[in-house]
Coordinates of C-alpha atoms and ligand atoms in Angstrom, one line a residue:
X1 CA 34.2 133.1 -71.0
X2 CA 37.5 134.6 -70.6
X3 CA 40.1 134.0 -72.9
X4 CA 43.1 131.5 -72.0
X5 CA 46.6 132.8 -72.2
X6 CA 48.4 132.0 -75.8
X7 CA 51.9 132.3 -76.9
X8 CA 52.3 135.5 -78.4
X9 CA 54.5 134.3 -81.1
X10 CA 54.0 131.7 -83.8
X11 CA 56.9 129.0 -85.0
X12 CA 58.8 129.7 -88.0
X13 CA 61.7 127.1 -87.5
X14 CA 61.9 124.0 -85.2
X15 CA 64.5 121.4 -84.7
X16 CA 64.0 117.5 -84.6
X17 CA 64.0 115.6 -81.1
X18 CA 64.1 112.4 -81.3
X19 CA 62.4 109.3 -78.6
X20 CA 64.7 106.6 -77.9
X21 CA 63.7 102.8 -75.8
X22 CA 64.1 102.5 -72.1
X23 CA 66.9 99.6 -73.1
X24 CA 69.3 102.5 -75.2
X25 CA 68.4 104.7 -72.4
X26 CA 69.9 102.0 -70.2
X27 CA 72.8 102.1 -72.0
X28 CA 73.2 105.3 -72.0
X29 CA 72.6 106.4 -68.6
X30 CA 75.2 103.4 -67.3
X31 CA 78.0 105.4 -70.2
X32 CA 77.3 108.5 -68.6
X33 CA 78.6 107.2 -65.2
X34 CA 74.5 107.9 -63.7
X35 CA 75.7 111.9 -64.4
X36 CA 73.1 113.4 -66.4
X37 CA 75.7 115.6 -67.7
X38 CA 77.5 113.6 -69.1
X39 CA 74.6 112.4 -71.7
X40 CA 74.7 113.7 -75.2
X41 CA 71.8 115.9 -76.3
X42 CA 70.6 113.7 -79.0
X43 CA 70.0 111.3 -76.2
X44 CA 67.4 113.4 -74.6
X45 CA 64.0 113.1 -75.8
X46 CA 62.7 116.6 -73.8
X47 CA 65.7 118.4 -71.9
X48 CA 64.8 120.4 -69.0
X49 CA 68.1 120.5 -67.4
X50 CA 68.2 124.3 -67.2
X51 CA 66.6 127.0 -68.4
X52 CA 70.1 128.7 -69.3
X53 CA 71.0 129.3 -72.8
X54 CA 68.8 127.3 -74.0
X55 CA 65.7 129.6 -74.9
X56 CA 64.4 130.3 -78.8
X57 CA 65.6 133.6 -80.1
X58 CA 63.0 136.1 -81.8
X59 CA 63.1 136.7 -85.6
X60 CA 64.3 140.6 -84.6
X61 CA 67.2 138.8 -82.4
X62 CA 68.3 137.2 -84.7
X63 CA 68.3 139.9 -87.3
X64 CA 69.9 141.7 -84.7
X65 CA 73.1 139.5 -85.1
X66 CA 73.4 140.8 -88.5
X67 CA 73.6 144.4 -87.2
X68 CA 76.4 143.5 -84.8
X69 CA 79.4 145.7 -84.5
X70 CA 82.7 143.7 -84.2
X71 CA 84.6 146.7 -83.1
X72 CA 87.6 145.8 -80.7
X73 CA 86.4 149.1 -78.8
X74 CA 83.9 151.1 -79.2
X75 CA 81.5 149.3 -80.7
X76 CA 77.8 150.2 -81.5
X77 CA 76.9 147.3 -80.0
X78 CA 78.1 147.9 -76.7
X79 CA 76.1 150.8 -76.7
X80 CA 73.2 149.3 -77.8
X81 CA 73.7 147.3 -74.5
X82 CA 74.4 150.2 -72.4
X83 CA 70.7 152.2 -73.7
X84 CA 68.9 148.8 -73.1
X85 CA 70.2 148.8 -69.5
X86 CA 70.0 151.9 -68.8
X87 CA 66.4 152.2 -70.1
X88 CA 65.7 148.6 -68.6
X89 CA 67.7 148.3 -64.9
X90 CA 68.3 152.1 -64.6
X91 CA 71.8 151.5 -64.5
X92 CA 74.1 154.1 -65.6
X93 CA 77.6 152.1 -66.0
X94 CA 78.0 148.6 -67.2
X95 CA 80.6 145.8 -68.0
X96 CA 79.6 142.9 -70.1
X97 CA 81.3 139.5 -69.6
X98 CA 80.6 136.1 -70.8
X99 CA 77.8 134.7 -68.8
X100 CA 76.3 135.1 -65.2
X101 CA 79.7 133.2 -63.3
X102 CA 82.1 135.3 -64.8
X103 CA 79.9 138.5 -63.6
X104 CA 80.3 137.0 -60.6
X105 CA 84.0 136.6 -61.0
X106 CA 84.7 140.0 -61.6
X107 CA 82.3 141.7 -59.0
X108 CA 83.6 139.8 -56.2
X109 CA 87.3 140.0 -57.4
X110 CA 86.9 144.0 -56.2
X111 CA 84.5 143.4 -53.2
X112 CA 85.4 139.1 -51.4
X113 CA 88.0 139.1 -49.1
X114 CA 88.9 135.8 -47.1
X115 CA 86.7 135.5 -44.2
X116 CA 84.3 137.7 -45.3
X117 CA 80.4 137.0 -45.1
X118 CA 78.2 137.5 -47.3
X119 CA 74.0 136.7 -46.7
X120 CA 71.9 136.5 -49.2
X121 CA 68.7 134.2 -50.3
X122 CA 69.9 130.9 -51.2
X123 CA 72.5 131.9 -53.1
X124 CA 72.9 130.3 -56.6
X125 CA 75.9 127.4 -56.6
X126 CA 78.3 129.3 -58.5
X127 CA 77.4 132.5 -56.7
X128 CA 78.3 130.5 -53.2
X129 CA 81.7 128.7 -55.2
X130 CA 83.2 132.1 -56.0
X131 CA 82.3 133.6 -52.2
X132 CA 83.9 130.0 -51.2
X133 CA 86.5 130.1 -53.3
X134 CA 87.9 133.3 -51.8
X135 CA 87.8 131.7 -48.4
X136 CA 84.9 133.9 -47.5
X137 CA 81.0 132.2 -46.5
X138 CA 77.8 133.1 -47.6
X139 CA 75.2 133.2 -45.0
X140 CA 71.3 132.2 -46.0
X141 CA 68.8 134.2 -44.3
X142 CA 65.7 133.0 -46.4
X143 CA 62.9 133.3 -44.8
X144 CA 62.2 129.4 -43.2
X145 CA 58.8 129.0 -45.2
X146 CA 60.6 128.5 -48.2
X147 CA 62.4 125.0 -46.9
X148 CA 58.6 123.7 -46.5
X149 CA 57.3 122.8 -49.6
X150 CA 53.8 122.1 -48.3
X151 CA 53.0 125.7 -47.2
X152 CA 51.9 128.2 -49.6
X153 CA 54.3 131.6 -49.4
X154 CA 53.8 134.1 -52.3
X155 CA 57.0 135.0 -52.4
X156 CA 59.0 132.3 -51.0
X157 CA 62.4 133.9 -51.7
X158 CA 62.1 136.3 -49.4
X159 CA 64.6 137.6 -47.2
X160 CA 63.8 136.6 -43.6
X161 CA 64.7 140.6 -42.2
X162 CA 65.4 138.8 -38.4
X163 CA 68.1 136.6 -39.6
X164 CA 69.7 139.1 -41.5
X165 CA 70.1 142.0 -38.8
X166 CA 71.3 139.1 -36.9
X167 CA 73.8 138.2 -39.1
X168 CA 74.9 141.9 -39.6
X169 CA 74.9 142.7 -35.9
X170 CA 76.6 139.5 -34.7
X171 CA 79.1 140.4 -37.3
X172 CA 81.4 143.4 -38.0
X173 CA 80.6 145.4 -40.8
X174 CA 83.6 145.7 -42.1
X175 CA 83.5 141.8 -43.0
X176 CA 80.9 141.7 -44.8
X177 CA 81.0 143.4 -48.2
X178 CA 77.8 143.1 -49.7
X179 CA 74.8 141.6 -49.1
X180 CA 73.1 139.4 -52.1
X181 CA 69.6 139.3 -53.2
X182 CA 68.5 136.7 -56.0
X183 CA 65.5 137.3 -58.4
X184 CA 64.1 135.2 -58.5
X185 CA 65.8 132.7 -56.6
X186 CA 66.6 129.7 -57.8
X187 CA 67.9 127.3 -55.3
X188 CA 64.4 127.8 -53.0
X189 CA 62.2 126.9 -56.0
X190 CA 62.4 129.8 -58.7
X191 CA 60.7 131.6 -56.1
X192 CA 60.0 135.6 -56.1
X193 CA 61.5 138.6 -53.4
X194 CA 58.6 140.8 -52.8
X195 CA 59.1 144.6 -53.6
X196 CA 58.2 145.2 -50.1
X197 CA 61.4 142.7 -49.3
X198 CA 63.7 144.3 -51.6
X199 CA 62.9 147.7 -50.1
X200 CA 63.2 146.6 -46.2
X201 CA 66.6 144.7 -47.3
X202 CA 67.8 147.6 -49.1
X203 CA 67.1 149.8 -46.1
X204 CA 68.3 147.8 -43.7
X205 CA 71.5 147.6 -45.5
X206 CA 72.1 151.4 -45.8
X207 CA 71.5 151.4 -42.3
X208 CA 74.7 149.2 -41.6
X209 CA 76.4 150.8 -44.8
X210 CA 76.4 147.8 -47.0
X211 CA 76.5 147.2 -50.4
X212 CA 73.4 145.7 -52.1
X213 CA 73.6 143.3 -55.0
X214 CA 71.3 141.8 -56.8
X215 CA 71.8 138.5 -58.8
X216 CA 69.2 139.2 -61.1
X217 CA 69.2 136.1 -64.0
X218 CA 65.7 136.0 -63.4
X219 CA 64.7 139.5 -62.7
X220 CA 61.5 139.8 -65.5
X221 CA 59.8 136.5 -63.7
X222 CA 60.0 137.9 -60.1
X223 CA 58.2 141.5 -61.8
X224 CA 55.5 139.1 -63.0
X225 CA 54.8 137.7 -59.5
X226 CA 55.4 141.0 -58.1
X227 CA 52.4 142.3 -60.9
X228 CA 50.5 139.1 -60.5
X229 CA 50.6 138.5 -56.3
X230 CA 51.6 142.1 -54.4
X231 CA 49.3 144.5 -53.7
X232 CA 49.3 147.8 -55.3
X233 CA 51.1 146.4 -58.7
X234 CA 48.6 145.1 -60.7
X235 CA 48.1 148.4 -62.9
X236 CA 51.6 148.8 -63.4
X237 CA 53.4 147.5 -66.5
X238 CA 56.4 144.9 -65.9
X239 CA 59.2 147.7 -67.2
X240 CA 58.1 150.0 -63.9
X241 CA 58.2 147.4 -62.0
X242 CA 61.6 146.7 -63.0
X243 CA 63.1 149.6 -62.4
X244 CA 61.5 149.9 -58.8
X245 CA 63.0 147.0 -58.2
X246 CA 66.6 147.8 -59.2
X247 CA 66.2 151.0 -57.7
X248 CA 66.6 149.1 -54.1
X249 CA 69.9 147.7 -55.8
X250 CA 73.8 149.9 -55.8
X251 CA 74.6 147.0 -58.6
X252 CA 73.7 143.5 -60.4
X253 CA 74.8 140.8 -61.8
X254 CA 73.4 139.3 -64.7
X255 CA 73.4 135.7 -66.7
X256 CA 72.0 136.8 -69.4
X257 CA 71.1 133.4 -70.6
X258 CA 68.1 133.1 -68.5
X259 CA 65.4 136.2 -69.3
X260 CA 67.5 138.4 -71.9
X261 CA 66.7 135.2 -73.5
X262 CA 70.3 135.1 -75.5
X263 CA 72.4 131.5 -75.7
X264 CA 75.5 132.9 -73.9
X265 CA 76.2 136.3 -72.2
X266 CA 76.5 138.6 -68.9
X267 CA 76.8 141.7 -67.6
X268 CA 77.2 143.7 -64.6
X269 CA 75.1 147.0 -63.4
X270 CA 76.8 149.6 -61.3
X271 CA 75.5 152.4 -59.6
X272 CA 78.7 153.7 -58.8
X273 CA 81.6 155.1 -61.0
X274 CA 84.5 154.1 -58.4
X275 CA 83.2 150.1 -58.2
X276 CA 82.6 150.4 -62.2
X277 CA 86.5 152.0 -62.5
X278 CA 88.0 148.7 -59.6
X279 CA 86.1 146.3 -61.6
X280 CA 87.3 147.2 -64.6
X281 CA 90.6 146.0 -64.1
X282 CA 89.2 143.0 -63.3
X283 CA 87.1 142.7 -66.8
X284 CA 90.5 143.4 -68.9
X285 CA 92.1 140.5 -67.0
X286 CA 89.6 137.9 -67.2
X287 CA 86.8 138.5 -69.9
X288 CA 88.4 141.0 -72.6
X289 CA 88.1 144.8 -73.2
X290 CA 85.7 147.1 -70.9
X291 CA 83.5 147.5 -73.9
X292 CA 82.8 143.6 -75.0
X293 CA 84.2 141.5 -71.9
X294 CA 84.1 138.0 -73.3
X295 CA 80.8 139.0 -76.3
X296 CA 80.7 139.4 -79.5
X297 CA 79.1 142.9 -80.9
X298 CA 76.5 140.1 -82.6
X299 CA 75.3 138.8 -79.4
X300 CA 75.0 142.1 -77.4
X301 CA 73.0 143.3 -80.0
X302 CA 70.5 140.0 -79.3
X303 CA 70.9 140.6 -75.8
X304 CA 69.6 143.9 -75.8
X305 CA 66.6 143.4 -78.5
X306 CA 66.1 140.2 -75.2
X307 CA 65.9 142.5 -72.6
X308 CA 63.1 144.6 -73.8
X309 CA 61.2 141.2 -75.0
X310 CA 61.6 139.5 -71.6
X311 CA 60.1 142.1 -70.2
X312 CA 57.0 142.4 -72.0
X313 CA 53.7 141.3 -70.4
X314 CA 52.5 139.0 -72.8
X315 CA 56.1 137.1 -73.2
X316 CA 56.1 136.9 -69.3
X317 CA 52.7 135.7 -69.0
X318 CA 52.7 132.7 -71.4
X319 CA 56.3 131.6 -70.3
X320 CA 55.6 131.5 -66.1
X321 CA 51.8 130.2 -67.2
X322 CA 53.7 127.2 -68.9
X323 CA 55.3 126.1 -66.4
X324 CA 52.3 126.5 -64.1
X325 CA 50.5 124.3 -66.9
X326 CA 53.3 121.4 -65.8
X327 CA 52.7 121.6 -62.4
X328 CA 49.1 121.3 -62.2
X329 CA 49.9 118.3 -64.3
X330 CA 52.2 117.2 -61.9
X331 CA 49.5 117.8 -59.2
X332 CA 46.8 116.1 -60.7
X333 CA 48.8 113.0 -60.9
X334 CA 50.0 113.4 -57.3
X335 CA 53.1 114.1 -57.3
X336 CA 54.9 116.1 -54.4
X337 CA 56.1 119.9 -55.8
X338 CA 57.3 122.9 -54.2
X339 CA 54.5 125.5 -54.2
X340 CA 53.7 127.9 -55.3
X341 CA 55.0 126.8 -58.8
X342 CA 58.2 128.7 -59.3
X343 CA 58.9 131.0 -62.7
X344 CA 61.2 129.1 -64.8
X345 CA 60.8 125.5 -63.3
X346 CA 59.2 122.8 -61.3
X347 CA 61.0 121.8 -58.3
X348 CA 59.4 118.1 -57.2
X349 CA 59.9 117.4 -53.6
X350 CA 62.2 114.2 -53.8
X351 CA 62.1 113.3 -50.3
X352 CA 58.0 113.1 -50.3
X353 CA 58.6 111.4 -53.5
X354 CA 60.8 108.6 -52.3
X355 CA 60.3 109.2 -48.8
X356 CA 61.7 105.4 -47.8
X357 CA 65.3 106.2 -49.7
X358 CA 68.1 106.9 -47.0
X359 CA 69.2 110.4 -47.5
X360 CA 73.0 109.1 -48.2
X361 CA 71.6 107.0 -51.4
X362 CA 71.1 110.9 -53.3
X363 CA 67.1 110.8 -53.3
X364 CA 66.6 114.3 -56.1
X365 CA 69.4 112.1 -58.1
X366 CA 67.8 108.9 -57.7
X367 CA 64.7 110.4 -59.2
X368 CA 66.3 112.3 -61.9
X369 CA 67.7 109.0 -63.1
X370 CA 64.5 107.0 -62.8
X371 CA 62.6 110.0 -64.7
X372 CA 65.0 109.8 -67.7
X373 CA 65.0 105.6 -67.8
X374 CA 61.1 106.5 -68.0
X375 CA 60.6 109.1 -70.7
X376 CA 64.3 110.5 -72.1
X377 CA 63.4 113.0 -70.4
X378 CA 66.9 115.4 -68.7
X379 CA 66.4 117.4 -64.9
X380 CA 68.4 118.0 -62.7
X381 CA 69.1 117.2 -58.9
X382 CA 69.2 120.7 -56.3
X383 CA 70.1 118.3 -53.2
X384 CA 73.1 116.6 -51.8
X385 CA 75.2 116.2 -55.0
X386 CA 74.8 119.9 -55.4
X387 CA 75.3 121.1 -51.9
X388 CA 78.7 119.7 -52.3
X389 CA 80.9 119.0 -49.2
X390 CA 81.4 121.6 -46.2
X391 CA 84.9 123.3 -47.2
X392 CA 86.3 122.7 -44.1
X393 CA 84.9 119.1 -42.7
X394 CA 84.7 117.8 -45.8
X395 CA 81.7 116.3 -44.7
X396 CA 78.7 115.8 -47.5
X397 CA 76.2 118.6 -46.2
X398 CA 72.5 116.9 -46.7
X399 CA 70.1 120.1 -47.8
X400 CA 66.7 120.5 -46.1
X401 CA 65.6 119.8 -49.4
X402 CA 66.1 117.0 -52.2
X403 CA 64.6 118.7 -55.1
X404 CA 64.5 117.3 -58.9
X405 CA 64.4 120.7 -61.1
X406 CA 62.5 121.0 -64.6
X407 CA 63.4 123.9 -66.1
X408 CA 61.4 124.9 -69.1
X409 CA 63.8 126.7 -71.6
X410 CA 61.9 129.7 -72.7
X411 CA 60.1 129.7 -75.9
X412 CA 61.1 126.3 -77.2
X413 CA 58.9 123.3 -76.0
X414 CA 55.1 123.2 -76.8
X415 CA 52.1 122.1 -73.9
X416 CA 52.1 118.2 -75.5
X417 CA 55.9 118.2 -74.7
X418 CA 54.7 119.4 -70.5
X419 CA 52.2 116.5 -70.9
X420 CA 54.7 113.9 -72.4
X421 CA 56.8 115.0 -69.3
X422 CA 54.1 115.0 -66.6
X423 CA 52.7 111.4 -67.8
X424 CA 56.6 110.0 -67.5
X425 CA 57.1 111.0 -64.1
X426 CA 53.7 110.2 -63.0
X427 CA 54.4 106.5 -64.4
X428 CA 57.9 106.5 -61.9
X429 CA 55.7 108.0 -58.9
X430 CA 53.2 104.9 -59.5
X431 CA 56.3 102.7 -59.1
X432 CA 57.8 104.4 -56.4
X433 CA 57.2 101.5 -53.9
X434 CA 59.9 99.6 -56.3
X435 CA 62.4 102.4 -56.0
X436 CA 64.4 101.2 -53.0
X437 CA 68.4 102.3 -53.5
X438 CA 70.3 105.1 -55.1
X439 CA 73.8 105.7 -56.4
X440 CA 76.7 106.2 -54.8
X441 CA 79.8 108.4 -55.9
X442 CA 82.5 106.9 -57.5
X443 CA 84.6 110.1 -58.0
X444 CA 84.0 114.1 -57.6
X445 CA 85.8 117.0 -58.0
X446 CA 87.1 119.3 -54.9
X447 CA 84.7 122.3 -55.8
X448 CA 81.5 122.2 -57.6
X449 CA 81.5 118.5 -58.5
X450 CA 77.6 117.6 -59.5
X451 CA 78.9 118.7 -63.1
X452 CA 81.6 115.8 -63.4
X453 CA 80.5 113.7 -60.9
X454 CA 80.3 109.6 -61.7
X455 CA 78.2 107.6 -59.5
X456 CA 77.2 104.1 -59.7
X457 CA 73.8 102.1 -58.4
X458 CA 73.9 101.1 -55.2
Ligands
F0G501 N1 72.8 133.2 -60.7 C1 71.7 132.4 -60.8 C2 70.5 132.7 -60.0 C3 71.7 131.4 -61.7 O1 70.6 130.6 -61.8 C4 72.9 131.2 -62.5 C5 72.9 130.1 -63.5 C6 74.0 132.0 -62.4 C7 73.9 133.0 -61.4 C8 75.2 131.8 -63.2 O2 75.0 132.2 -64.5 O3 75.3 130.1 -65.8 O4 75.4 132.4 -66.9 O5 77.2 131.6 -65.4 N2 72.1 129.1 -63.5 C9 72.0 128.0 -64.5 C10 70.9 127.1 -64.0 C11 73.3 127.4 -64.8 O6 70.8 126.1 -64.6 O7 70.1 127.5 -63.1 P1 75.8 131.5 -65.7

């Protein structure tokens, strides 16, 4: 027989969770104004809300905090950093910053301009805020298998290479600054970009002269597909795949609290001196000095022991295989999932799920909602909430899909934990039939308001 897949780390020090009743849970939910954000932590019994931050740090991370160099400038363990990413991403200039948004922040402070456009594959929510912010839109050109959750794709992030020379044709050049590649990416499912996708896009954009970005929080997953699914890759370790793949990139941004496996922190990649030099300015202003932008010495020190750990096979395969494990739960039971399984969460179709819910009543909400009343346990709705208004109707834009995410934070919940959650959601899908209204909203924000929203039961 072959052997299974096993964790290639043991525990050495866990933290309690605590199960609660359905009638506290009531409660609780009703306090939180039907906003799963708004719950405490102690009242989650498994949290899958996001995979962000919320990951177990390795015994040589740690010990790496104690190493840290608090230096104002200077420090050794910027350039710790710098090595890692260099050796890693192949990137020869770097800016840290606070987390993945504020990357973001500074990147497209040098390269957004009002009305620009910028495609991309699904960009991620707070990638689209700070294009929408600066009065500029972001175009998705994902290929259209990934809004089906029935067909099987294996790399449903792909970039669909029609749309996009449509987009850059239709289009001046000059409007359109950059073009934005996620890996994996998140909105479609935690779906991968093929290496084959990443080199057509990154041709394609030399051919118009445009810049390519990657928004890589999830860069080591997509190299495991890439091993795992594309032809040619098997024999190659995940660290050449890497760098193959950022060698179709001119620079990245990074939230390092997905596969560096660190509890806060960011950075950006440049290829170029000039964009490193513009940004810069940008980094002084908003995150701190050029060489700790918004980190401690401590944590870049974690971050880079992270990025060589997240990309190790072993790590790789027992963390995408996990959440694989939950979705074949999930299937056995019946219940409706994007597919393939995606590499840091399961996305469950809510629509299938609750197909009689009018799409105005929230559906992935609805079901978030019913799945913590269940089991205490926390996900989180990629569907209408999210999608927000359009900026300029101020219309509620209804997505293609209504997804409920579970994201598995790396290294931190065991198999019975993916059983506990599969059985909970199984017992709402055999009540479905009873699940006939939503929530409305109460109150939201102008920009980005699933994180503060308050809704009540219809
Ligand atoms: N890009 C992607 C693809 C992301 O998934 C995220 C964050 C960011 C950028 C922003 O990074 O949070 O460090 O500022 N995703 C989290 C999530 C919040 O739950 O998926 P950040």
């Amino acid at each position: 027989m072959q052997l299974p897949y096993a964790e290639p780390f043991k525990i050495k020090m866990v933290e309690t969770i605590k199960r609660s009743t359905r009638q506290e849970r009531e409660e609780w939910i009703k306090q939180a104004k039907y906003n799963l954000f708004n719950l405490k932590s102690e009242q989650v019994f498994v949290d899958l809300l996001t995979d962000s931050g919320t990951g177990a740090m390795s015994d040589k991370q740690w010990s790496e905090l104690m190493l840290g160099d608090e230096s104002y400038a200077g420090a050794s363990s910027y350039y710790k950093m710098k090595n890692a990413i260099k050796n890693i991403l192949g990137f020869d200039y770097f800016l840290p910053t606070h987390q993945g948004r504020a990357a973001e922040n500074v990147l497209f402070s040098v390269l957004v301009k009002e009305n620009d456009i910028v495609p991309g594959n699904s960009h991620f929510d707070t990638t689209k805020g700070h294009i929408e912010f600066r009065k500029a839109s972001a175009v998705d050109c994902t290929i259209d298998e990934a809004f089906n959750t029935t067909i099987h794709h294996d790399f449903k992030g792909n970039i669909d290479l029609n749309k996009l020379e449509k987009v850059l044709t239709d289009h001046q050049a000059a409007r359109i600054p950059m073009i934005i590649v996620t890996i994996t990416c998140n909105s479609s499912g935690g779906q991968p970009v093929s290496m084959q996708n990443l080199k057509d896009v990154y041709a394609m954009a030399k051919k118009f002269g445009i810049l390519v970005v990657f928004d890589s929080a999830r860069f080591a997953e997509n190299a495991y597909f890439i091993k795992k699914r594309e032809p040619g890759y098997q024999d190659k370790s995940i660290k050449e795949i890497v760098k193959e793949m950022f060698s179709y990139a001119d620079a990245m941004t990074m939230s390092s609290k997905k596969d560096a496996i660190v509890n806060m922190g960011g950075f950006i990649g440049f290829r170029d001196d000039d964009l490193f030099k513009k940004a810069s300015v940008f980094t002084i202003i908003y995150e701190g000095f050029i060489t700790y932008g918004g980190m401690s010495g401590r944590d870049m020190n974690a971050l880079a022991q992270g990025l060589d750990e997240g990309t190790e096979f072993p790590y790789l395969e027992s963390r995408v295989e996990q959440v694989a494990y939950l979705g074949s739960r999930l299937r056995e039971f019946g219940v409706p999932t994007q597919e393939p399984f995606g590499g840091h969460a399961i996305f469950v179709d809510a629509k299938r799920f609750l197909p009689n819910l009018p799409k105005e009543h929230f559906v992935a909400q609805t079901l978030a909602i019913e799945l913590y009343l269940e089991g205490g346990v926390r996900g989180v709705e990629i569907g209408a909430i999210l999608a927000d208004r359009d900026p300029k109707t101020r219309q509620n834009r209804f997505p293609e899909l209504e997804l409920l995410r579970l994201a598995l934070p790396r290294r931190t919940y065991t198999n019975n934990h993916m059983d506990y959650v599969a059985v909970a959601l199984a017992n709402v899908y055999n009540r479905r039939n009873e699940i006939t209204s939503g929530v409305r909203i109460l109150k939201e924000a102008p920009i980005m308001r699933h994180f503060t929203v308050e809704l009540e039961r219809i």
